[in-house]
XYZ file of C-alpha atoms in Angstrom:
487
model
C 121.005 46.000 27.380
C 118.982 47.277 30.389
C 116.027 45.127 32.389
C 113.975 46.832 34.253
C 111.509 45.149 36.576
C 108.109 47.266 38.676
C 109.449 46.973 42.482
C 106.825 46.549 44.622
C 108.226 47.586 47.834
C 109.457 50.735 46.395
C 106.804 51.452 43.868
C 108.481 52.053 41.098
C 110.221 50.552 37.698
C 113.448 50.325 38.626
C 116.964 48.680 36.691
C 117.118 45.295 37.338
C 121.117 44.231 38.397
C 121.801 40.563 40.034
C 123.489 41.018 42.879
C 126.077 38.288 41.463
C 126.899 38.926 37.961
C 125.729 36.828 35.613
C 123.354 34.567 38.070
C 119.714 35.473 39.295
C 117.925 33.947 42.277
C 114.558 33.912 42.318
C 111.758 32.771 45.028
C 108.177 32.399 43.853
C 105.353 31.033 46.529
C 103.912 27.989 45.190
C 100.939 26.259 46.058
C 99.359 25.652 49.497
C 98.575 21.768 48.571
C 94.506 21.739 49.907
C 92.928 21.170 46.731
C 93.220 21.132 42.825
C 95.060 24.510 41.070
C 92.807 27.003 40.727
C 93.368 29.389 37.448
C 94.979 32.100 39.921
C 97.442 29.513 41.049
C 98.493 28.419 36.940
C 98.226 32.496 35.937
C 101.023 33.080 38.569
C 103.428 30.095 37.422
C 103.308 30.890 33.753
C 104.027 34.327 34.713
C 107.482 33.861 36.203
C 108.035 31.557 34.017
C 107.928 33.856 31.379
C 110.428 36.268 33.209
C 112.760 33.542 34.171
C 113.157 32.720 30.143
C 113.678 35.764 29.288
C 116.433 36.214 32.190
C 117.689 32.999 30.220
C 117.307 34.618 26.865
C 119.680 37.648 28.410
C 122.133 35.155 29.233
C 121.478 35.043 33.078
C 121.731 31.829 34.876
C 118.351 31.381 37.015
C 118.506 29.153 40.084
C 114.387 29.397 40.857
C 113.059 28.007 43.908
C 108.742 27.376 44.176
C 107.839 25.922 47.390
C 105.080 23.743 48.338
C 103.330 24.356 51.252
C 102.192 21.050 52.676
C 101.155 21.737 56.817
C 98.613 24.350 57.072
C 95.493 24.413 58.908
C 92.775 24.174 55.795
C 94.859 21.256 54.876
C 94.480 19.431 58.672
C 90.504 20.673 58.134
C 89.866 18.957 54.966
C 91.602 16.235 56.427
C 89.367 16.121 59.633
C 86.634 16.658 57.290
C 86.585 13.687 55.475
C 86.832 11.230 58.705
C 83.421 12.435 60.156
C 80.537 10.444 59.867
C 78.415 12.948 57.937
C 81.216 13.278 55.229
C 80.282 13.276 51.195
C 82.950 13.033 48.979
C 83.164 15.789 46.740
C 84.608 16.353 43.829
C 88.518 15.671 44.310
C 88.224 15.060 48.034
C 88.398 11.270 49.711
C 86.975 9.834 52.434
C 89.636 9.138 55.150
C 91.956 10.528 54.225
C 95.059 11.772 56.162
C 96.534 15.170 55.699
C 99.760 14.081 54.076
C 98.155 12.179 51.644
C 95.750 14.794 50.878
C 98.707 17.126 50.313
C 100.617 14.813 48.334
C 97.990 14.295 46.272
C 97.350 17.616 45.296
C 100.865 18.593 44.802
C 100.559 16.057 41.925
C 98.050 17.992 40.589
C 99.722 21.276 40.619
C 102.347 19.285 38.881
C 100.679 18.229 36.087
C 99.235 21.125 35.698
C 102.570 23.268 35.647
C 103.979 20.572 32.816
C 101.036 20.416 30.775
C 100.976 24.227 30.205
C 104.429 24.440 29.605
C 105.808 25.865 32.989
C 108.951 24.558 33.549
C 110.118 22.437 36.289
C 112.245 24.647 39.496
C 115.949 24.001 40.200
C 114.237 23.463 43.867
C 110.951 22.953 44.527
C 111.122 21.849 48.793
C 108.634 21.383 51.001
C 107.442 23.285 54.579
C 107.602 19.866 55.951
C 111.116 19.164 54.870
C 112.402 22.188 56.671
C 111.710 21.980 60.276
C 114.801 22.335 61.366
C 115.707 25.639 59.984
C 112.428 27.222 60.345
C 113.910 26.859 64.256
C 116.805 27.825 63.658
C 115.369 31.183 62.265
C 112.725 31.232 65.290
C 115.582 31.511 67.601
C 117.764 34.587 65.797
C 114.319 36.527 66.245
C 114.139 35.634 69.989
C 117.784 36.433 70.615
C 117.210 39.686 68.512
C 114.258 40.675 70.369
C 111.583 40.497 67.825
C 110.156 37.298 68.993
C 108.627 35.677 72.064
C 106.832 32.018 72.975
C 103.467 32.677 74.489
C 103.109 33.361 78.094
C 100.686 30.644 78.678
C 101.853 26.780 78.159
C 100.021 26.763 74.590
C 103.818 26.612 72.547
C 102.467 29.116 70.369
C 105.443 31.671 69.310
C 105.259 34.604 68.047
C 106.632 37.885 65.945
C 106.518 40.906 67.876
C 105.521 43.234 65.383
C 106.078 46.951 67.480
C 109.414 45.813 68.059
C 110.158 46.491 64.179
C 109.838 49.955 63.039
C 110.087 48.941 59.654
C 106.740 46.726 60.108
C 104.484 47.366 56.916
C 107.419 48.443 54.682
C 106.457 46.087 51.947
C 102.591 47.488 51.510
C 103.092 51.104 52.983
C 101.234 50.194 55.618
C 100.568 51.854 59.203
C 100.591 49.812 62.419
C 97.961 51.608 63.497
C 95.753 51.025 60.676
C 96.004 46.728 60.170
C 93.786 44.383 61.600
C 94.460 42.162 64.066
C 96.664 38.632 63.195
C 94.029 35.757 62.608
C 96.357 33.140 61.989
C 96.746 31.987 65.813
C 95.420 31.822 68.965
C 95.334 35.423 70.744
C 95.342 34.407 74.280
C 99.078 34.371 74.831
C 100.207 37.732 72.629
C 101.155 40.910 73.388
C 99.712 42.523 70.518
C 96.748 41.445 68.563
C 98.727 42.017 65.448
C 101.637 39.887 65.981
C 101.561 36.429 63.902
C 102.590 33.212 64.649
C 106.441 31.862 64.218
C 105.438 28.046 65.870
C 101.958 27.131 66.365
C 101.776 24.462 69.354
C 99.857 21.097 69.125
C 96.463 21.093 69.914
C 94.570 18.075 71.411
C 91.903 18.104 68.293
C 95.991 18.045 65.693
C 96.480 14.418 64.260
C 99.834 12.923 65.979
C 101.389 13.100 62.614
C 101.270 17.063 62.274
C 103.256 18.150 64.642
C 107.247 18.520 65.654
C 109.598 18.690 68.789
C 110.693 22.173 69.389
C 112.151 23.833 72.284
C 108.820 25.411 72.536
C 107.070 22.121 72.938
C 105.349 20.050 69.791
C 103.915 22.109 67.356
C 104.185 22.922 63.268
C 105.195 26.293 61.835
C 103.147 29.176 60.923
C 102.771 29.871 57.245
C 105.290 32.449 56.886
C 107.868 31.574 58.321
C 108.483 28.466 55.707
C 109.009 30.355 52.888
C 111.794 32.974 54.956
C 113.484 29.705 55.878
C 113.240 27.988 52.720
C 114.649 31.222 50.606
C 117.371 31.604 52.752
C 118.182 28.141 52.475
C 118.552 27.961 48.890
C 119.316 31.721 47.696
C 121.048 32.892 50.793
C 120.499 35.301 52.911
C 120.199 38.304 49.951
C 118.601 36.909 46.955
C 117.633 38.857 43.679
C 113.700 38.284 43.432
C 110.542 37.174 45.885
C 107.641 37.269 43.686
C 104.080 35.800 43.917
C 100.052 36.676 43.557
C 99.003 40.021 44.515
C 97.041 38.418 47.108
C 99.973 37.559 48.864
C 101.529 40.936 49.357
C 99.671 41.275 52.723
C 100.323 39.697 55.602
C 101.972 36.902 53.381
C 104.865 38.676 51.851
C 104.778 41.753 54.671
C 105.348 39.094 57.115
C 108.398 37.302 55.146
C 110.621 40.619 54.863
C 109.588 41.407 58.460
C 110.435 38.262 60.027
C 113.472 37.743 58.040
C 114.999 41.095 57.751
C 114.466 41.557 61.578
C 116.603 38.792 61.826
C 119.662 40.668 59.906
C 119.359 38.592 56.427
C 118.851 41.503 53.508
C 116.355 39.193 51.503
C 114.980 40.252 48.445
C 116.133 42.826 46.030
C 112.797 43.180 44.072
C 109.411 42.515 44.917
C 107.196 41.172 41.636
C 103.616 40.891 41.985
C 101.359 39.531 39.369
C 97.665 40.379 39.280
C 94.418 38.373 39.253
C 91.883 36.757 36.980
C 88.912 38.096 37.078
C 85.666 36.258 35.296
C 83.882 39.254 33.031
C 85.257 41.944 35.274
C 83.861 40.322 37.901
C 86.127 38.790 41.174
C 85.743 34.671 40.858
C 83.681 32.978 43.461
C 82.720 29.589 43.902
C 79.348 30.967 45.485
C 78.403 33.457 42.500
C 79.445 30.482 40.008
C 81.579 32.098 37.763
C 84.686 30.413 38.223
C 86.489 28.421 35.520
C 89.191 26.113 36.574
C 92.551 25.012 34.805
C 91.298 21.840 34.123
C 88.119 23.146 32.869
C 89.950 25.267 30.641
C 92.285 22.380 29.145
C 89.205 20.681 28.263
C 87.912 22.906 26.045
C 91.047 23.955 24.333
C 94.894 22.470 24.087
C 97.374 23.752 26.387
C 99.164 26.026 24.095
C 95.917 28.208 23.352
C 95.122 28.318 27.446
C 98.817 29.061 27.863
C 98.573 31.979 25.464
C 95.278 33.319 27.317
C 96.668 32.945 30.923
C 100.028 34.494 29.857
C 99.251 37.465 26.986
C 98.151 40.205 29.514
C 100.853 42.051 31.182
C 102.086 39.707 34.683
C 100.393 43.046 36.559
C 97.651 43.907 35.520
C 94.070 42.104 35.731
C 93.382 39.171 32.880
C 89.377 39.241 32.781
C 88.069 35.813 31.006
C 85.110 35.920 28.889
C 83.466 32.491 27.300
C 85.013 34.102 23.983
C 88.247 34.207 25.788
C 89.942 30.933 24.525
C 88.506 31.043 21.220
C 90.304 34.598 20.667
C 93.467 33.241 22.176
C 92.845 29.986 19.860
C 92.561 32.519 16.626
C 95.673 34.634 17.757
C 97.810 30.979 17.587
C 96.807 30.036 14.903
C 98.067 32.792 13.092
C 101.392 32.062 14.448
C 101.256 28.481 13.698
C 100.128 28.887 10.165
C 102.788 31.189 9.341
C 105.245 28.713 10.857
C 104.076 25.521 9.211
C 103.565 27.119 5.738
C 107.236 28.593 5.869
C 108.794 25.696 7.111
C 107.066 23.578 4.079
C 108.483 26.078 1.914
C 111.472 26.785 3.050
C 113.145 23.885 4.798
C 110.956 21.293 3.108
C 109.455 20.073 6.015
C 106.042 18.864 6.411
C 103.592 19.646 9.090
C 103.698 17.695 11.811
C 107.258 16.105 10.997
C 109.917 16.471 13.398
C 113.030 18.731 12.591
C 116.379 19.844 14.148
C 116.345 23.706 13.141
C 118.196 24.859 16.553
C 115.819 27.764 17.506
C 117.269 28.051 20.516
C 119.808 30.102 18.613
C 118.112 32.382 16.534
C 117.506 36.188 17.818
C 114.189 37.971 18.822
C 113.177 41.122 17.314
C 114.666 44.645 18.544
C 110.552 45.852 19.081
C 110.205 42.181 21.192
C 113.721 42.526 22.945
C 112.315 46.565 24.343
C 109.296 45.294 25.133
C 110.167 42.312 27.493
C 113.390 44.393 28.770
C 111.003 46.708 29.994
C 108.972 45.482 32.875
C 108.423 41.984 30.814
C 105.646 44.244 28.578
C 104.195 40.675 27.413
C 101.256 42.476 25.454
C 103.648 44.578 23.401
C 105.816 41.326 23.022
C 103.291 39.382 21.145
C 102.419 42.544 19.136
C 105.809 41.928 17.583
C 105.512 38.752 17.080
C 102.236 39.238 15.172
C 104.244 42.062 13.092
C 106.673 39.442 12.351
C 103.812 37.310 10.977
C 103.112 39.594 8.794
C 106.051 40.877 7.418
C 106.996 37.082 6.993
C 103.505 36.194 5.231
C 103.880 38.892 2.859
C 107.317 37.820 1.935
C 106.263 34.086 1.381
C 103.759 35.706 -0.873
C 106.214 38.113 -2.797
C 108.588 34.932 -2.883
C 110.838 37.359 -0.538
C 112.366 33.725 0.402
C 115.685 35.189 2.646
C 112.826 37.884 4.419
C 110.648 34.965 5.005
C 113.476 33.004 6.857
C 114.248 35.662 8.822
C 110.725 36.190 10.056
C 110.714 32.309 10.833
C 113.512 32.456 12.889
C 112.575 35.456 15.134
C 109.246 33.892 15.335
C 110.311 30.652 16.499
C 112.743 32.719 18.456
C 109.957 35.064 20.576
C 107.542 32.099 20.648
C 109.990 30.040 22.520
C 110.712 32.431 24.718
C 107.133 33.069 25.919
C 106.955 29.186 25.886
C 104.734 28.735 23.231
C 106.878 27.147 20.896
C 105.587 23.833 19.272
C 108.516 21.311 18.961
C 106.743 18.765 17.029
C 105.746 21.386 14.186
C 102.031 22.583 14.002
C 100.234 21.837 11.339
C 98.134 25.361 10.495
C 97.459 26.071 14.223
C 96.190 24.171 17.400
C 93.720 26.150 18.266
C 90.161 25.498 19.062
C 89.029 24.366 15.381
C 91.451 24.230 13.419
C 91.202 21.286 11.596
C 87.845 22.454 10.657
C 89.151 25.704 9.113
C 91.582 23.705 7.384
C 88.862 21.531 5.838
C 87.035 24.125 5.205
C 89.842 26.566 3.633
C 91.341 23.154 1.484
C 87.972 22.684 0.183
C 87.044 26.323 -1.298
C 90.662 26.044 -2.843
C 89.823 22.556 -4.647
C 86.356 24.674 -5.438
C 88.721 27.395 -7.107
C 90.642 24.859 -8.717
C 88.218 23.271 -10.705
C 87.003 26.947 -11.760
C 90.389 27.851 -13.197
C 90.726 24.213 -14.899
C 87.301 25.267 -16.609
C 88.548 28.677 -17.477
C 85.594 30.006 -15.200
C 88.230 33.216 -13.989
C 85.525 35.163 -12.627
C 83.946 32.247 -10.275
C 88.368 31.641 -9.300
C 88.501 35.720 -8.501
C 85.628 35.199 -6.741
C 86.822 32.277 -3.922
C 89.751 34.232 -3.610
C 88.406 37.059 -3.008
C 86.153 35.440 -0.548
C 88.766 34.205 1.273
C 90.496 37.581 1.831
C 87.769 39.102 3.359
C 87.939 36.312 5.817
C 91.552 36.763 6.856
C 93.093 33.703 4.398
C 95.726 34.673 2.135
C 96.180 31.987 -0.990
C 99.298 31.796 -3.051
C 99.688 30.113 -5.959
C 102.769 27.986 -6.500
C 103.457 25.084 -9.143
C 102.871 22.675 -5.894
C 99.643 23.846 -5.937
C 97.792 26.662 -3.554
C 98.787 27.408 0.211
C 96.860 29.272 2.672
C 97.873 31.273 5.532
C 96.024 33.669 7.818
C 96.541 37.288 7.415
């Protein structure tokens, strides 16, 4: 067995080997809590969760920490926003309402979101807030190693001093020279344009509530910094894997590995990116109005069909959604789920819908499945094998190939679990958009067929199946009557 995972830092597919045997750590930014998830947000999550099951699947113990980033300044602006006198509430904003509440509020809603699409909970999930104290504590190894300095004026501000790290821009190859100046503080008290905020002091126009002491005077931290402090905290110093949207690689992530290997901690291993949703091959804006949200998406098809969309491209490249898009990803289910509910009926005798205690969990993926997510977590390729094993396990129900068909169930079950779309409670033929319809439908052309055959009318009985075939529905014949499944 050999993973390999796409570095980011160094650009290449590299082997993957925890730097403890046997245990992986991995860091994934979560949400910054200033309104409800946004598809980019949900894309990301299901992506590592993928990668942390199949680390599971590989025997690997996965201690995964997702922050929550709950100070930040659109947070305090949406807060401020809401107590002026020309305020309109809009859409999942309140009037009066302060920032903490805000953020706790919408951290509920990434959390329901995350557990109704199947993304499973972090061993640690903490919060900027929660980690004042060693956010300092790092502030001060940069100071004392030269790489940080508070402002010259009285404003508290500190900062990273980016020329005194060679090594600046490492992360996105990257020249000095060539980057913009820092926009995430106040410039008046740097020494370079470029350099970002560590501390951030309290302004007159802050709320009371959103600021700390600090040697440097009241203030909050900068946006970085939490999630160097927070990684260390709970993966140590070195840690295995930092991933997180594309659009965090710069300053974001550049600034993490800057800030924290400046101040002697290794950090991360690999870097894992995963790439953005685009609407029609078009970037989402709220301005152009083609934007489609979670929530938007849940309520036009069940989670497990919007999980398969968000997760079925590979975790780096683009996923482009059409208004076809969940339909598509509806179909592709309920291929799965009607090969899994016809062969547990015949198999295991158990009826859809009806709870069982196969243990799953144990069965074995498929060699093809087993390359494909080994190898930079090739998702696409993944679910091609699991639609092979479809197959090969339809045609066996149909041949009455009963110990082929069992086999397919169980490395079905097997690679559908892994990419979390198992379905405990056992589908009935699919959850996809329509598919009690198609079952309807399907049942009554077979009761159509049936009364042909009872009247010895084998031409009209060719006919329906022969109709049905064309359309992807494969009947057998058994002395419980006809089954369908999709080809």
């Amino acid at each position: 067995m050999s993973i390999r995972f796409y570095d980011t830092k160094q650009a290449q597919v590299r082997d993957f080997v925890p730097l403890t045997p046997g245990r992986v750590g991995l860091y994934y930014c979560g949400a910054t809590v200033q309104g409800i998830p946004h598809v980019g947000h949900v894309r990301s999550a299901i992506a590592f969760d993928i990668l942390v099951r199949w680390l599971e699947y590989r025997g690997l113990r996965v201690d995964v920490v997702r922050n929550v980033t709950d100070i930040d300044d659109k947070i305090l602006e949406k807060s401020a926003a809401s107590f002026a006198e020309d305020f309109v509430e809009e859409g999942h904003y309140l009037p009066e309402e302060p920032w903490f509440a805000l953020a706790y509020r919408f951290e509920q809603a990434f959390t329901q979101a995350y557990d109704s699409l199947g993304v499973r909970r972090p061993t640690y999930e903490p919060r900027a807030t929660g980690h004042v104290t060693e956010m300092h504590e790092l502030i001060n190894r940069l100071i004392d190693a030269g790489h940080a300095y508070p402002a010259e004026d009285d404003s508290g501000d500190v900062y990273f001093d980016v020329r005194s790290f060679p090594a600046y821009g490492a992360l996105t190859r990257q020249r000095l020279e060539d980057l913009q100046d820092a926009a995430d503080a106040d410039p008046r008290g740097k020494r370079d344009p470029r350099d970002f905020a560590l501390w951030k002091g309290s302004k007159d126009t802050d709320p009371a509530t959103a600021s700390w002491p600090s040697p440097w005077g009241r203030g909050r931290p900068g946006w970085h910094l939490e999630c160097s402090a927070m990684a260390r905290k709970y993966l140590g110093a070195s840690f295995d894997i930092h991933g997180g949207g594309l659009d965090l690689r710069f300053p974001h992530h550049e600034n993490e590995l800057a800030q924290s290997t400046a101040a002697g901690d290794g950090f991360a291993n690999f870097w894992m990116h995963n790439g953005m949703v685009t609407y029609e091959g078009e970037k989402m804006s709220k301005s152009v109005g083609n934007t489609i949200s979670p929530e938007q998406m849940l309520e036009q098809a069940p989670a497990r069909v919007v999980r398969y969309f968000l997760g079925q491209a590979h975790y780096r490249s683009q996923l482009d959604y059409k208004p076809s898009s969940l339909a598509e990803a509806g179909a592709a289910l309920e291929r799965i789920d009607s090969f899994v509910a016809h062969a547990l009926q015949r198999l295991h005798g158990i009826e859809a819908g009806a709870d069982f205690d196969l243990d799953f969990e144990h069965f074995a993926v498929t060699e093809d499945f087993a390359a494909a997510m080994d190898e930079d977590l090739n998702v696409p390729q993944a679910l091609a094998a699991v639609h092979e094993t479809v197959r090969v396990g339809n045609t066996a129900l149909a041949e009455h190939d009963l110990p082929t068909a069992d086999r397919a169930l169980q490395q079905v079950m097997a690679m559908t679990s892994t990419l979390g779309l198992d379905d405990p409670a056992g589908a009935g033929h699919g959850t996809g958009p329509g598919s009690a319809v198609l079952d309807d439908l399907v049942r009554a052309q077979l009761a159509e067929r049936d009364d042909a055959r009872a009247s010895k009318d084998w031409a009209r009985a060719d006919s329906i199946r022969d109709t049905l075939s064309a359309a992807g529905v494969v009947v057998e014949d058994s002395a419980d009557g006809a089954r369908w499944t999709l080809k």
